[in-house]
Short mmCIF file of C-alpha atoms in Angstrom, two decimals:
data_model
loop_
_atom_site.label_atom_id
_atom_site.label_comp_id
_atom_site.label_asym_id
_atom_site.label_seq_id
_atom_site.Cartn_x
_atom_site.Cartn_y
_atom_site.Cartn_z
CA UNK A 477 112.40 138.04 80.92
CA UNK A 478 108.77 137.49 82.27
CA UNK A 479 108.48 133.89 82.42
CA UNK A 480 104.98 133.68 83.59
CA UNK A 481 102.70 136.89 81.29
CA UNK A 482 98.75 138.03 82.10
CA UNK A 483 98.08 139.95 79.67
CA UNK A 484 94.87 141.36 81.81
CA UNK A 485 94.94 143.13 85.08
CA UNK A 486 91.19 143.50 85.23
CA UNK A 487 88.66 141.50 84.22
CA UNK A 488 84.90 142.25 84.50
CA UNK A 489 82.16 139.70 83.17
CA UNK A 490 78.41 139.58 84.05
CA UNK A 491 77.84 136.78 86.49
CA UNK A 492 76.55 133.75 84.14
CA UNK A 493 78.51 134.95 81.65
CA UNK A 494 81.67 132.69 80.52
CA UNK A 495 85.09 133.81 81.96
CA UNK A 496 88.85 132.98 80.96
CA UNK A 497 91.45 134.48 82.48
CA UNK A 498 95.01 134.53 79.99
CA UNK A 499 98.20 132.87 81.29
CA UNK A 500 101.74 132.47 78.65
CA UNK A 501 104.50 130.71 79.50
CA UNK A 502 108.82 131.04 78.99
CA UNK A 503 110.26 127.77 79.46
CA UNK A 504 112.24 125.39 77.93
CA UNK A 505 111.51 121.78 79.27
CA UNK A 506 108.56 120.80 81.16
CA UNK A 507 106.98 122.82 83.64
CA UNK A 508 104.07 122.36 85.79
CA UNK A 509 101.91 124.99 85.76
CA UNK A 510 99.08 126.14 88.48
CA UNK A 511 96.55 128.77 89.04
CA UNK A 512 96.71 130.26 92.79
CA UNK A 513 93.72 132.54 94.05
CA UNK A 514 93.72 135.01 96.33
CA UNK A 515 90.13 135.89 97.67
CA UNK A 516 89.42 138.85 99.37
CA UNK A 517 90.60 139.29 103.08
CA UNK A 518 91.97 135.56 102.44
CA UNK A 519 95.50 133.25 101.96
CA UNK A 520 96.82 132.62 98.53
CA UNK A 521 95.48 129.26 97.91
CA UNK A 522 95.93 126.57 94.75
CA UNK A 523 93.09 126.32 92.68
CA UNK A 524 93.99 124.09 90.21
CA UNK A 525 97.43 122.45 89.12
CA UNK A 526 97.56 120.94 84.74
CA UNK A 527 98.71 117.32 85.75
CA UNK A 528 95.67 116.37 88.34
CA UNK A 529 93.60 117.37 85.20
CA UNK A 530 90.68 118.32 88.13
CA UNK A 531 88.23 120.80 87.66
CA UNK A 532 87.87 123.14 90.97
CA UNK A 533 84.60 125.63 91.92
CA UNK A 534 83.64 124.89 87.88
CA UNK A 535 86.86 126.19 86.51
CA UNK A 536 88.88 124.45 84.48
CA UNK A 537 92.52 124.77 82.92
CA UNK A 538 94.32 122.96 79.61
CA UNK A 539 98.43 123.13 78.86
CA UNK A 540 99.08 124.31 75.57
CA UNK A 541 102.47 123.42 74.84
CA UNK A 542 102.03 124.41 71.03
CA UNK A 543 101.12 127.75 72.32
CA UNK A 544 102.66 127.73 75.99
CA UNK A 545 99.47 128.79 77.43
CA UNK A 546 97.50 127.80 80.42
CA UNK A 547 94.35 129.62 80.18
CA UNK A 548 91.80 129.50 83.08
CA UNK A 549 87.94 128.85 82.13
CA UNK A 550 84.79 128.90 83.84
CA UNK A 551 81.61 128.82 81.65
CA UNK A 552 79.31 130.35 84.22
CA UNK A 553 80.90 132.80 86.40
CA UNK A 554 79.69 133.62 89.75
CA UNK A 555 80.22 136.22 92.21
CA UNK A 556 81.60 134.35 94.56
CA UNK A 557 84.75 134.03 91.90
CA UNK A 558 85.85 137.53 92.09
CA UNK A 559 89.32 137.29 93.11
CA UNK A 560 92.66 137.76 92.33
CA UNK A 561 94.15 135.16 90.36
CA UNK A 562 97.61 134.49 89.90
CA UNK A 563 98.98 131.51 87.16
CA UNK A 564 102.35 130.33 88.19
CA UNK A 565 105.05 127.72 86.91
CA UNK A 566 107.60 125.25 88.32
CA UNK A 567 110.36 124.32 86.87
CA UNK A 568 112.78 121.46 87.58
CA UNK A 569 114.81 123.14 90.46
CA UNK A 570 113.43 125.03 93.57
CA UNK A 571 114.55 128.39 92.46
CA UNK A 572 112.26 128.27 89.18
CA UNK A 573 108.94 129.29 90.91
CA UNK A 574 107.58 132.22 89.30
CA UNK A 575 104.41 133.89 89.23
CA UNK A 576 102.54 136.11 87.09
CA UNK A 577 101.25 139.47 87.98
CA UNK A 578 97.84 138.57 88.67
CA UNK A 579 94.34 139.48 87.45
CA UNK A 580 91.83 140.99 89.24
CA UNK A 581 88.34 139.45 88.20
CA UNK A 582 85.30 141.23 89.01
CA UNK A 583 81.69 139.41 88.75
CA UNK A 584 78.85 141.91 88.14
CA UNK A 585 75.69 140.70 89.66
CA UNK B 916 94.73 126.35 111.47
CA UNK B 917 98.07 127.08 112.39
CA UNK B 918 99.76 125.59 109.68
CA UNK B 919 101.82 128.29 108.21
CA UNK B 920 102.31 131.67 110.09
CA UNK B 921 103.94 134.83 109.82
CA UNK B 922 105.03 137.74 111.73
CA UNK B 923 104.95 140.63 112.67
CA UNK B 924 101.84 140.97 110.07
CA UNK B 925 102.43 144.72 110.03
CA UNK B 926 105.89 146.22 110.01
CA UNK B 927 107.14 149.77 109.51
CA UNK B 928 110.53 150.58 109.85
CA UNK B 929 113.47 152.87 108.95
CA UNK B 930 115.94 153.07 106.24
CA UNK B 931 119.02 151.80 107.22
CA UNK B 932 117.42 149.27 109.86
CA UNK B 933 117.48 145.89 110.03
CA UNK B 934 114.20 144.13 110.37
CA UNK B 935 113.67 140.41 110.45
CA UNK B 936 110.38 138.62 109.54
CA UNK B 937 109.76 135.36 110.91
CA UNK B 938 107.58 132.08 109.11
CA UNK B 939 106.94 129.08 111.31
CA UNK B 940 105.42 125.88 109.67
CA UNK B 941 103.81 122.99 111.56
CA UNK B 942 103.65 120.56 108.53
CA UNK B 943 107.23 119.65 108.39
CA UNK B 944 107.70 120.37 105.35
CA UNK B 945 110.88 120.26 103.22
CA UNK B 946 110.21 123.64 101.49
CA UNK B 947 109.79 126.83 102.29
CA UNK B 948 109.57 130.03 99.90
CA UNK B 949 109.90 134.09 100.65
CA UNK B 950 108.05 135.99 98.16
CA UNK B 951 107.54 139.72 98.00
CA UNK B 952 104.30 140.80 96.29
CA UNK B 953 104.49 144.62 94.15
CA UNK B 954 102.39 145.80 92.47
CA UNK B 955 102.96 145.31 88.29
CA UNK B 956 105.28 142.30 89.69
CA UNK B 957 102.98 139.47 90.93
CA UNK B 958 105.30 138.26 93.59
CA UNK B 959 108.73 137.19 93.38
CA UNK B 960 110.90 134.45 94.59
CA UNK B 961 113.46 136.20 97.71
CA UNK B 962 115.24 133.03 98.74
CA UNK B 963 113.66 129.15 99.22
CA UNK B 964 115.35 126.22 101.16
CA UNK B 965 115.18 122.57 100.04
CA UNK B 966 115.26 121.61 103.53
CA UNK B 967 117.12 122.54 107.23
CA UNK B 968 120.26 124.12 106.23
CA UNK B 969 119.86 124.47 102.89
CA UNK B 970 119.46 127.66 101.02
CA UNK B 971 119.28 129.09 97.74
CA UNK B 972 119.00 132.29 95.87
CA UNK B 973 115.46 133.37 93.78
CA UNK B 974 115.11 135.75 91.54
CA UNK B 975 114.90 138.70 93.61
CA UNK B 976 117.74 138.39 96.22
CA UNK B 977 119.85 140.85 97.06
CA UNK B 978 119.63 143.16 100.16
CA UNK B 979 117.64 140.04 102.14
CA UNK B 980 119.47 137.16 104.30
CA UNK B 981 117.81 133.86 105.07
CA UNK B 982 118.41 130.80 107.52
CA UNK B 983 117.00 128.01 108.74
CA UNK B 984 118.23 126.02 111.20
CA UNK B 985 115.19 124.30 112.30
CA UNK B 986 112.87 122.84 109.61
CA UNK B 987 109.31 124.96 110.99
CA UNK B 988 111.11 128.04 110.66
CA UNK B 989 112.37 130.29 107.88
CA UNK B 990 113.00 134.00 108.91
CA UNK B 991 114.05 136.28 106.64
CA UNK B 992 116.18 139.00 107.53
CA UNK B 993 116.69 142.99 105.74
CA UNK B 994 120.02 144.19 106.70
CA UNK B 995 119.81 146.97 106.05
CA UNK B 996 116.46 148.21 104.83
CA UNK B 997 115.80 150.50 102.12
CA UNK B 998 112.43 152.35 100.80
CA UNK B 999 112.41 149.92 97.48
CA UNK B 1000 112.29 146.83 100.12
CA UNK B 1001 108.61 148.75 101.04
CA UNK B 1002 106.35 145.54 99.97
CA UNK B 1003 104.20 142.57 101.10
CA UNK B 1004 106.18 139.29 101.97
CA UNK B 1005 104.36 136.16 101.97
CA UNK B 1006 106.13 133.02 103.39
CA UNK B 1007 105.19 129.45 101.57
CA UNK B 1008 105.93 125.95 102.29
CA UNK B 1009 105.61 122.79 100.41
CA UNK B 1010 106.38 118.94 100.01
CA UNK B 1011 109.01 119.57 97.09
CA UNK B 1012 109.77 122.13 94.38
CA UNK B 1013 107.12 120.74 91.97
CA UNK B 1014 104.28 120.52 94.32
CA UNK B 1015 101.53 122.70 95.84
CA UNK B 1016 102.75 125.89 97.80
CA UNK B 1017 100.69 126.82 100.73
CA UNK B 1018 101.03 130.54 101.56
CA UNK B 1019 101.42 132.44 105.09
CA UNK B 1020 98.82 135.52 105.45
CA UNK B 1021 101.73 137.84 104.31
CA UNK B 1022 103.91 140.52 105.97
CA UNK B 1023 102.96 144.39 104.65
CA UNK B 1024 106.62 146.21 105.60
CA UNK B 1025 106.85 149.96 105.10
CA UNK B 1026 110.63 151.19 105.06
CA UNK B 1027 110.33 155.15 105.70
#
């Protein structure tokens, strides 16, 4: 069963525009939930993790629990944000890392 | 930044071979994750070890072998490579199992 689901695999918004990027969650207990993003030519790298409650680069990201989502929001996209972003949850043991498939956001000047 | 590396960063081989990918750390870190990245998949957890000596299954598993006898380093071996193994494999390490991973620049391995 797909623990971690993005429903998009593309994602194409006007620069200025608002952006959020979907993320679901499977798990029973408490996870901790992140969004990874993997720029072009570049590492996968953490953007932003629910508990430091931080927003990164203008983006933004609130737990759910009620709806086990962890949706990813930016109110002014740039292109400098087109990326490939990944949302991804721990659970309580080192083998419960899993990722979703990723989307692919594209910011049209 | 040497941090976390990886190599060989390009890797074709043959099925039936046995290829071994190496990930070195300089952070000391307890953790350290294999992933494979497909496409429709995101990436998947191979194998991760709590610390030197200590390993444990993912999700994904089976046809891969890891040790790690020293804590920088965490190769991962094929034994015996087949075409579905074809995929990019990105080494991580961390603090602990609930913190921030930070990711090697990946491994793209063709199996022919």
């Amino acid at each position: 069963a797909q623990r971690v689901t993005q429903p998009e695999k593309l994602l194409s918004v006007f620069k200025g525009a608002p952006v959020e990027l979907k993320c679901n969650y499977s798990y029973s207990g408490s996870p901790e939930l992140f969004w990874y993003v993997q720029y072009s030519r570049q590492r996968l790298q953490l953007l932003l993790r629910h508990i430091s409650r931080e927003s990164i680069k203008g983006f933004t990201a609130d737990l759910n629990k009620g709806e086990t989502s962890f949706h990813l929001k930016k109110p002014f996209a740039q292109e400098e944000d087109s990326a490939m972003y990944y949302c991804a949850l721990s659970g309580s043991t080192g083998n419960q890392f899993y990722f979703g498939t990723g989307t692919s956001l594209t910011v049209i000047p | 930044d040497a941090g976390i590396t990886q190599s060989p960063r390009y890797k074709i081989t043959e099925t039936g071979r046995q290829v071994t990918l190496m990930c070195h750390q300089t952070w000391s870190h307890s953790y350290m994750f294999w992933y494979r990245q497909d496409l429709g998949h995101g990436l998947r957890l191979i194998y991760y070890s709590a610390a030197a000596d200590i390993t444990d299954k993912g999700e994904v598993p089976d046809g891969y072998v890891v040790s790690r006898s020293k804590t920088e380093n965490f190769p991962l071996t094929l034994e015996s490579a087949t075409r579905s193994q074809t995929s990019v494999y990105f080494c991580a390490s961390s603090t602990s199992s609930y913190n921030e991973q930070f990711f090697g620049p990946g491994t793209r391995l063709t199996v022919l």
